[in-house]
Amino acid sequence: MSVLTSPQSSLRTRCDWRAALKSAIRNPAELCRILGLPADLVDAAVRADRDFPLFAPLPYIARMEPGNPRDPLLRQVLPLEDELRDSPRFIADPVGEAAAKRLPNLLQKYQGRALMITTGACAVHCRYCFRRHYPFDEGANSPLGWESAIREIANDHSIGEVILSGGDPLTRVDAQLADLASALEQIPHLRRLRVHTRMPIMIPQRVTRELIAWLRETRLLTIVVVHANHPNELDGSVQKALAGFVEAGIQLLNQTVLLRGVNDDLQSLVRLSSRLLECRVMPYYLHQLDQVAGAAHFEVPLEKGLRLIDQMRTQLPGYAVPRYVREDPGAASKTVLA
Ligand SMILES: *Cc1c(COP(=O)(O)O)cnc(C)c1O
Ligand code: SF4
């Protein structure tokens, strides 16, 4: 069996995370072949993936159910015809990021926290991504451009926390990230460093000794916020990778996007929270979908989201129920819906 027809075997043979990024599936026909999916999905995916191509790493594909076009993990990555249907409420920059730019690679919306765009690259292309149309500037987002962001943060004493975002900051190599962390920790008014990443979920091999080392060695309080939407994403390999953070004493939080056909049912959300607890990750936010062009078919009505949260409360301890939030352009914080 070749690597392409057997995601399981490739999972065992590819240990290096960079190899896993390189071998990620970009071709809809190949994805459908690996998973034994009907060929009619391929044509639609080829038409829909033009602006924002398919990109899915094999360790993630290995957690999908072969032959199931409705698999909740598959739905997050497979381009569908639905993406081409225009919906007037769904726009390129739904959360007002253009207005929040202090520099091409530094956004600030909220008091005390600044968000650094460290790269445009991700370990996966999530079809519902609110930055799917973001004008990533490779020059500014590269390590060469970090210097101006560091200077801006150093000159603003009101900033106590820096969030490394992207893209996914953990697509950068640890040597670059360790340099960035040590530049940031020299800014006396900074207290916390937060990393927003989907990498440990997509490619668990990314949680390397070097990664844990720079997170642990910095003077800054480090918080890692991962992004999982469905309990099937959190298999044994991911749990083991997350244990690396736990053992180093790094606080782990999770954010989820509420997605139609992926996790908009009570059982998925309850199981997701339970699984997160088993992995020692606190459920943080459940996001109402940002209204980004191409993602309208993922929207769950607000009333349904509110009902789901109410039902979750009856089945889980209070600390396992995430805050249901929405991002409103211009607001001083995320808007708490429940
Ligand atoms: C969501 C977000 C944050 C973080 O908000 P918290 O409520 O602190 O998690 C920070 N900056 C920007 C631009 C954001 O969109
Ligand atoms: S990992 Fe995050 S930034 Fe990257 S495509 Fe998915 S949602 Fe968007």
PDB file of N, CA, C and O in Angstrom, residues 244-299:
ATOM      1  N   GLY A 244       2.735  17.097  26.710  1.00  0.00           N
ATOM      2  CA  GLY A 244       4.018  17.807  26.743  1.00  0.00           C
ATOM      3  C   GLY A 244       3.877  19.197  27.356  1.00  0.00           C
ATOM      4  O   GLY A 244       4.716  19.636  28.153  1.00  0.00           O
ATOM      5  N   PHE A 245       2.804  19.910  26.996  1.00  0.00           N
ATOM      6  CA  PHE A 245       2.556  21.236  27.571  1.00  0.00           C
ATOM      7  C   PHE A 245       2.186  21.106  29.045  1.00  0.00           C
ATOM      8  O   PHE A 245       2.643  21.868  29.894  1.00  0.00           O
ATOM      9  N   VAL A 246       1.317  20.120  29.327  1.00  0.00           N
ATOM     10  CA  VAL A 246       0.823  19.957  30.697  1.00  0.00           C
ATOM     11  C   VAL A 246       1.991  19.696  31.648  1.00  0.00           C
ATOM     12  O   VAL A 246       2.100  20.324  32.710  1.00  0.00           O
ATOM     13  N   GLU A 247       2.879  18.786  31.230  1.00  0.00           N
ATOM     14  CA  GLU A 247       4.019  18.445  32.091  1.00  0.00           C
ATOM     15  C   GLU A 247       4.946  19.635  32.303  1.00  0.00           C
ATOM     16  O   GLU A 247       5.635  19.706  33.322  1.00  0.00           O
ATOM     17  N   ALA A 248       4.966  20.554  31.354  1.00  0.00           N
ATOM     18  CA  ALA A 248       5.816  21.746  31.495  1.00  0.00           C
ATOM     19  C   ALA A 248       5.093  22.857  32.266  1.00  0.00           C
ATOM     20  O   ALA A 248       5.637  23.947  32.432  1.00  0.00           O
ATOM     21  N   GLY A 249       3.871  22.589  32.703  1.00  0.00           N
ATOM     22  CA  GLY A 249       3.139  23.583  33.490  1.00  0.00           C
ATOM     23  C   GLY A 249       2.575  24.723  32.663  1.00  0.00           C
ATOM     24  O   GLY A 249       2.327  25.817  33.170  1.00  0.00           O
ATOM     25  N   ILE A 250       2.369  24.480  31.389  1.00  0.00           N
ATOM     26  CA  ILE A 250       1.835  25.525  30.506  1.00  0.00           C
ATOM     27  C   ILE A 250       0.319  25.409  30.454  1.00  0.00           C
ATOM     28  O   ILE A 250      -0.231  24.333  30.197  1.00  0.00           O
ATOM     29  N   GLN A 251      -0.356  26.513  30.718  1.00  0.00           N
ATOM     30  CA  GLN A 251      -1.824  26.534  30.713  1.00  0.00           C
ATOM     31  C   GLN A 251      -2.342  26.270  29.303  1.00  0.00           C
ATOM     32  O   GLN A 251      -1.906  26.921  28.350  1.00  0.00           O
ATOM     33  N   LEU A 252      -3.282  25.340  29.171  1.00  0.00           N
ATOM     34  CA  LEU A 252      -3.877  25.016  27.871  1.00  0.00           C
ATOM     35  C   LEU A 252      -5.360  25.391  27.850  1.00  0.00           C
ATOM     36  O   LEU A 252      -6.116  25.007  28.745  1.00  0.00           O
ATOM     37  N   LEU A 253      -5.737  26.118  26.810  1.00  0.00           N
ATOM     38  CA  LEU A 253      -7.145  26.462  26.602  1.00  0.00           C
ATOM     39  C   LEU A 253      -7.542  26.017  25.193  1.00  0.00           C
ATOM     40  O   LEU A 253      -6.681  25.826  24.343  1.00  0.00           O
ATOM     41  N   ASN A 254      -8.857  25.890  24.976  1.00  0.00           N
ATOM     42  CA  ASN A 254      -9.308  25.527  23.622  1.00  0.00           C
ATOM     43  C   ASN A 254     -10.375  26.492  23.151  1.00  0.00           C
ATOM     44  O   ASN A 254     -11.244  26.892  23.905  1.00  0.00           O
ATOM     45  N   GLN A 255     -10.291  26.846  21.874  1.00  0.00           N
ATOM     46  CA  GLN A 255     -11.428  27.518  21.265  1.00  0.00           C
ATOM     47  C   GLN A 255     -11.999  26.671  20.142  1.00  0.00           C
ATOM     48  O   GLN A 255     -11.295  25.979  19.438  1.00  0.00           O
ATOM     49  N   THR A 256     -13.333  26.757  20.041  1.00  0.00           N
ATOM     50  CA  THR A 256     -14.107  25.979  19.077  1.00  0.00           C
ATOM     51  C   THR A 256     -14.956  26.944  18.277  1.00  0.00           C
ATOM     52  O   THR A 256     -15.413  27.954  18.819  1.00  0.00           O
ATOM     53  N   VAL A 257     -15.156  26.640  17.022  1.00  0.00           N
ATOM     54  CA  VAL A 257     -16.121  27.399  16.233  1.00  0.00           C
ATOM     55  C   VAL A 257     -17.364  26.522  16.070  1.00  0.00           C
ATOM     56  O   VAL A 257     -17.250  25.338  15.740  1.00  0.00           O
ATOM     57  N   LEU A 258     -18.526  27.098  16.346  1.00  0.00           N
ATOM     58  CA  LEU A 258     -19.779  26.352  16.190  1.00  0.00           C
ATOM     59  C   LEU A 258     -20.090  26.251  14.696  1.00  0.00           C
ATOM     60  O   LEU A 258     -20.225  27.270  14.014  1.00  0.00           O
ATOM     61  N   LEU A 259     -20.167  25.027  14.185  1.00  0.00           N
ATOM     62  CA  LEU A 259     -20.237  24.803  12.738  1.00  0.00           C
ATOM     63  C   LEU A 259     -21.348  23.833  12.379  1.00  0.00           C
ATOM     64  O   LEU A 259     -21.398  22.713  12.912  1.00  0.00           O
ATOM     65  N   ARG A 260     -22.204  24.256  11.463  1.00  0.00           N
ATOM     66  CA  ARG A 260     -23.301  23.397  11.024  1.00  0.00           C
ATOM     67  C   ARG A 260     -22.739  22.141  10.355  1.00  0.00           C
ATOM     68  O   ARG A 260     -21.816  22.216   9.541  1.00  0.00           O
ATOM     69  N   GLY A 261     -23.260  21.007  10.753  1.00  0.00           N
ATOM     70  CA  GLY A 261     -22.821  19.750  10.150  1.00  0.00           C
ATOM     71  C   GLY A 261     -21.514  19.223  10.707  1.00  0.00           C
ATOM     72  O   GLY A 261     -21.029  18.184  10.270  1.00  0.00           O
ATOM     73  N   VAL A 262     -20.923  19.960  11.662  1.00  0.00           N
ATOM     74  CA  VAL A 262     -19.673  19.489  12.278  1.00  0.00           C
ATOM     75  C   VAL A 262     -19.877  19.230  13.770  1.00  0.00           C
ATOM     76  O   VAL A 262     -19.602  18.136  14.264  1.00  0.00           O
ATOM     77  N   ASN A 263     -20.382  20.236  14.477  1.00  0.00           N
ATOM     78  CA  ASN A 263     -20.501  20.107  15.934  1.00  0.00           C
ATOM     79  C   ASN A 263     -21.762  20.789  16.477  1.00  0.00           C
ATOM     80  O   ASN A 263     -21.800  21.141  17.663  1.00  0.00           O
ATOM     81  N   ASP A 264     -22.784  20.989  15.635  1.00  0.00           N
ATOM     82  CA  ASP A 264     -23.976  21.690  16.102  1.00  0.00           C
ATOM     83  C   ASP A 264     -25.008  20.731  16.675  1.00  0.00           C
ATOM     84  O   ASP A 264     -26.199  20.815  16.393  1.00  0.00           O
ATOM     85  N   ASP A 265     -24.515  19.804  17.498  1.00  0.00           N
ATOM     86  CA  ASP A 265     -25.419  18.891  18.197  1.00  0.00           C
ATOM     87  C   ASP A 265     -24.879  18.673  19.598  1.00  0.00           C
ATOM     88  O   ASP A 265     -23.659  18.763  19.823  1.00  0.00           O
ATOM     89  N   LEU A 266     -25.791  18.419  20.521  1.00  0.00           N
ATOM     90  CA  LEU A 266     -25.421  18.361  21.936  1.00  0.00           C
ATOM     91  C   LEU A 266     -24.355  17.309  22.199  1.00  0.00           C
ATOM     92  O   LEU A 266     -23.384  17.551  22.911  1.00  0.00           O
ATOM     93  N   GLN A 267     -24.518  16.144  21.578  1.00  0.00           N
ATOM     94  CA  GLN A 267     -23.589  15.057  21.876  1.00  0.00           C
ATOM     95  C   GLN A 267     -22.154  15.411  21.476  1.00  0.00           C
ATOM     96  O   GLN A 267     -21.209  15.167  22.236  1.00  0.00           O
ATOM     97  N   SER A 268     -21.982  16.008  20.302  1.00  0.00           N
ATOM     98  CA  SER A 268     -20.620  16.373  19.872  1.00  0.00           C
ATOM     99  C   SER A 268     -19.997  17.371  20.831  1.00  0.00           C
ATOM    100  O   SER A 268     -18.814  17.262  21.182  1.00  0.00           O
ATOM    101  N   LEU A 269     -20.775  18.359  21.253  1.00  0.00           N
ATOM    102  CA  LEU A 269     -20.208  19.401  22.110  1.00  0.00           C
ATOM    103  C   LEU A 269     -19.895  18.868  23.507  1.00  0.00           C
ATOM    104  O   LEU A 269     -18.871  19.218  24.102  1.00  0.00           O
ATOM    105  N   VAL A 270     -20.767  18.012  24.034  1.00  0.00           N
ATOM    106  CA  VAL A 270     -20.520  17.441  25.363  1.00  0.00           C
ATOM    107  C   VAL A 270     -19.300  16.526  25.317  1.00  0.00           C
ATOM    108  O   VAL A 270     -18.406  16.591  26.173  1.00  0.00           O
ATOM    109  N   ARG A 271     -19.230  15.704  24.271  1.00  0.00           N
ATOM    110  CA  ARG A 271     -18.072  14.813  24.144  1.00  0.00           C
ATOM    111  C   ARG A 271     -16.791  15.604  23.926  1.00  0.00           C
ATOM    112  O   ARG A 271     -15.734  15.239  24.438  1.00  0.00           O
ATOM    113  N   LEU A 272     -16.879  16.692  23.191  1.00  0.00           N
ATOM    114  CA  LEU A 272     -15.683  17.530  22.969  1.00  0.00           C
ATOM    115  C   LEU A 272     -15.175  18.077  24.300  1.00  0.00           C
ATOM    116  O   LEU A 272     -13.981  17.983  24.611  1.00  0.00           O
ATOM    117  N   SER A 273     -16.080  18.625  25.113  1.00  0.00           N
ATOM    118  CA  SER A 273     -15.653  19.166  26.404  1.00  0.00           C
ATOM    119  C   SER A 273     -15.046  18.081  27.291  1.00  0.00           C
ATOM    120  O   SER A 273     -14.015  18.304  27.939  1.00  0.00           O
ATOM    121  N   SER A 274     -15.677  16.897  27.315  1.00  0.00           N
ATOM    122  CA  SER A 274     -15.156  15.820  28.171  1.00  0.00           C
ATOM    123  C   SER A 274     -13.769  15.401  27.711  1.00  0.00           C
ATOM    124  O   SER A 274     -12.860  15.179  28.515  1.00  0.00           O
ATOM    125  N   ARG A 275     -13.617  15.292  26.414  1.00  0.00           N
ATOM    126  CA  ARG A 275     -12.330  14.878  25.848  1.00  0.00           C
ATOM    127  C   ARG A 275     -11.259  15.940  26.139  1.00  0.00           C
ATOM    128  O   ARG A 275     -10.112  15.621  26.450  1.00  0.00           O
ATOM    129  N   LEU A 276     -11.649  17.210  26.036  1.00  0.00           N
ATOM    130  CA  LEU A 276     -10.687  18.286  26.337  1.00  0.00           C
ATOM    131  C   LEU A 276     -10.210  18.166  27.783  1.00  0.00           C
ATOM    132  O   LEU A 276      -9.015  18.287  28.066  1.00  0.00           O
ATOM    133  N   LEU A 277     -11.152  17.900  28.703  1.00  0.00           N
ATOM    134  CA  LEU A 277     -10.764  17.767  30.109  1.00  0.00           C
ATOM    135  C   LEU A 277      -9.787  16.617  30.279  1.00  0.00           C
ATOM    136  O   LEU A 277      -8.801  16.732  31.013  1.00  0.00           O
ATOM    137  N   GLU A 278     -10.056  15.496  29.589  1.00  0.00           N
ATOM    138  CA  GLU A 278      -9.137  14.359  29.672  1.00  0.00           C
ATOM    139  C   GLU A 278      -7.745  14.739  29.186  1.00  0.00           C
ATOM    140  O   GLU A 278      -6.747  14.203  29.654  1.00  0.00           O
ATOM    141  N   CYS A 279      -7.691  15.645  28.229  1.00  0.00           N
ATOM    142  CA  CYS A 279      -6.398  16.112  27.706  1.00  0.00           C
ATOM    143  C   CYS A 279      -5.856  17.288  28.520  1.00  0.00           C
ATOM    144  O   CYS A 279      -4.853  17.889  28.135  1.00  0.00           O
ATOM    145  N   ARG A 280      -6.527  17.629  29.603  1.00  0.00           N
ATOM    146  CA  ARG A 280      -6.122  18.723  30.495  1.00  0.00           C
ATOM    147  C   ARG A 280      -6.174  20.095  29.826  1.00  0.00           C
ATOM    148  O   ARG A 280      -5.355  20.969  30.101  1.00  0.00           O
ATOM    149  N   VAL A 281      -7.155  20.239  28.925  1.00  0.00           N
ATOM    150  CA  VAL A 281      -7.354  21.510  28.223  1.00  0.00           C
ATOM    151  C   VAL A 281      -8.680  22.108  28.693  1.00  0.00           C
ATOM    152  O   VAL A 281      -9.702  21.418  28.690  1.00  0.00           O
ATOM    153  N   MET A 282      -8.673  23.368  29.116  1.00  0.00           N
ATOM    154  CA  MET A 282      -9.919  23.995  29.547  1.00  0.00           C
ATOM    155  C   MET A 282     -10.682  24.551  28.345  1.00  0.00           C
ATOM    156  O   MET A 282     -10.123  25.298  27.545  1.00  0.00           O
ATOM    157  N   PRO A 283     -11.973  24.202  28.217  1.00  0.00           N
ATOM    158  CA  PRO A 283     -12.793  24.808  27.152  1.00  0.00           C
ATOM    159  C   PRO A 283     -12.903  26.317  27.426  1.00  0.00           C
ATOM    160  O   PRO A 283     -13.295  26.718  28.523  1.00  0.00           O
ATOM    161  N   TYR A 284     -12.519  27.122  26.460  1.00  0.00           N
ATOM    162  CA  TYR A 284     -12.451  28.579  26.663  1.00  0.00           C
ATOM    163  C   TYR A 284     -13.606  29.263  25.941  1.00  0.00           C
ATOM    164  O   TYR A 284     -14.555  29.721  26.566  1.00  0.00           O
ATOM    165  N   TYR A 285     -13.546  29.282  24.608  1.00  0.00           N
ATOM    166  CA  TYR A 285     -14.576  29.954  23.825  1.00  0.00           C
ATOM    167  C   TYR A 285     -15.271  28.977  22.874  1.00  0.00           C
ATOM    168  O   TYR A 285     -14.625  28.113  22.290  1.00  0.00           O
ATOM    169  N   LEU A 286     -16.571  29.150  22.725  1.00  0.00           N
ATOM    170  CA  LEU A 286     -17.313  28.586  21.596  1.00  0.00           C
ATOM    171  C   LEU A 286     -17.715  29.790  20.756  1.00  0.00           C
ATOM    172  O   LEU A 286     -18.482  30.647  21.209  1.00  0.00           O
ATOM    173  N   HIS A 287     -17.156  29.890  19.563  1.00  0.00           N
ATOM    174  CA  HIS A 287     -17.371  31.085  18.737  1.00  0.00           C
ATOM    175  C   HIS A 287     -18.570  30.935  17.819  1.00  0.00           C
ATOM    176  O   HIS A 287     -18.676  29.941  17.093  1.00  0.00           O
ATOM    177  N   GLN A 288     -19.432  31.930  17.826  1.00  0.00           N
ATOM    178  CA  GLN A 288     -20.407  32.041  16.748  1.00  0.00           C
ATOM    179  C   GLN A 288     -19.608  32.328  15.477  1.00  0.00           C
ATOM    180  O   GLN A 288     -18.642  33.088  15.501  1.00  0.00           O
ATOM    181  N   LEU A 289     -19.972  31.696  14.385  1.00  0.00           N
ATOM    182  CA  LEU A 289     -19.218  31.813  13.138  1.00  0.00           C
ATOM    183  C   LEU A 289     -19.066  33.275  12.705  1.00  0.00           C
ATOM    184  O   LEU A 289     -20.035  34.025  12.713  1.00  0.00           O
ATOM    185  N   ASP A 290     -17.858  33.669  12.344  1.00  0.00           N
ATOM    186  CA  ASP A 290     -17.666  34.983  11.729  1.00  0.00           C
ATOM    187  C   ASP A 290     -18.219  34.919  10.310  1.00  0.00           C
ATOM    188  O   ASP A 290     -18.007  33.938   9.605  1.00  0.00           O
ATOM    189  N   GLN A 291     -18.876  36.007   9.900  1.00  0.00           N
ATOM    190  CA  GLN A 291     -19.587  35.947   8.612  1.00  0.00           C
ATOM    191  C   GLN A 291     -18.645  36.271   7.468  1.00  0.00           C
ATOM    192  O   GLN A 291     -18.692  37.343   6.869  1.00  0.00           O
ATOM    193  N   VAL A 292     -17.782  35.313   7.177  1.00  0.00           N
ATOM    194  CA  VAL A 292     -16.786  35.487   6.122  1.00  0.00           C
ATOM    195  C   VAL A 292     -17.302  34.887   4.813  1.00  0.00           C
ATOM    196  O   VAL A 292     -17.939  33.822   4.818  1.00  0.00           O
ATOM    197  N   ALA A 293     -17.051  35.608   3.725  1.00  0.00           N
ATOM    198  CA  ALA A 293     -17.538  35.165   2.416  1.00  0.00           C
ATOM    199  C   ALA A 293     -17.099  33.731   2.131  1.00  0.00           C
ATOM    200  O   ALA A 293     -15.934  33.394   2.307  1.00  0.00           O
ATOM    201  N   GLY A 294     -18.037  32.891   1.718  1.00  0.00           N
ATOM    202  CA  GLY A 294     -17.738  31.505   1.374  1.00  0.00           C
ATOM    203  C   GLY A 294     -18.082  30.523   2.478  1.00  0.00           C
ATOM    204  O   GLY A 294     -17.988  29.322   2.287  1.00  0.00           O
ATOM    205  N   ALA A 295     -18.471  31.035   3.657  1.00  0.00           N
ATOM    206  CA  ALA A 295     -18.695  30.135   4.796  1.00  0.00           C
ATOM    207  C   ALA A 295     -20.147  30.115   5.280  1.00  0.00           C
ATOM    208  O   ALA A 295     -20.450  29.526   6.309  1.00  0.00           O
ATOM    209  N   ALA A 296     -21.054  30.731   4.507  1.00  0.00           N
ATOM    210  CA  ALA A 296     -22.443  30.875   4.977  1.00  0.00           C
ATOM    211  C   ALA A 296     -23.089  29.529   5.321  1.00  0.00           C
ATOM    212  O   ALA A 296     -23.888  29.441   6.250  1.00  0.00           O
ATOM    213  N   HIS A 297     -22.698  28.482   4.604  1.00  0.00           N
ATOM    214  CA  HIS A 297     -23.342  27.178   4.828  1.00  0.00           C
ATOM    215  C   HIS A 297     -22.938  26.553   6.169  1.00  0.00           C
ATOM    216  O   HIS A 297     -23.507  25.551   6.570  1.00  0.00           O
ATOM    217  N   PHE A 298     -21.967  27.141   6.857  1.00  0.00           N
ATOM    218  CA  PHE A 298     -21.564  26.633   8.180  1.00  0.00           C
ATOM    219  C   PHE A 298     -22.325  27.309   9.324  1.00  0.00           C
ATOM    220  O   PHE A 298     -22.159  26.951  10.488  1.00  0.00           O
ATOM    221  N   GLU A 299     -23.122  28.334   9.005  1.00  0.00           N
ATOM    222  CA  GLU A 299     -23.716  29.128  10.089  1.00  0.00           C
ATOM    223  C   GLU A 299     -24.788  28.354  10.863  1.00  0.00           C
ATOM    224  O   GLU A 299     -25.639  27.685  10.283  1.00  0.00           O
TER     225      GLU A 299
END
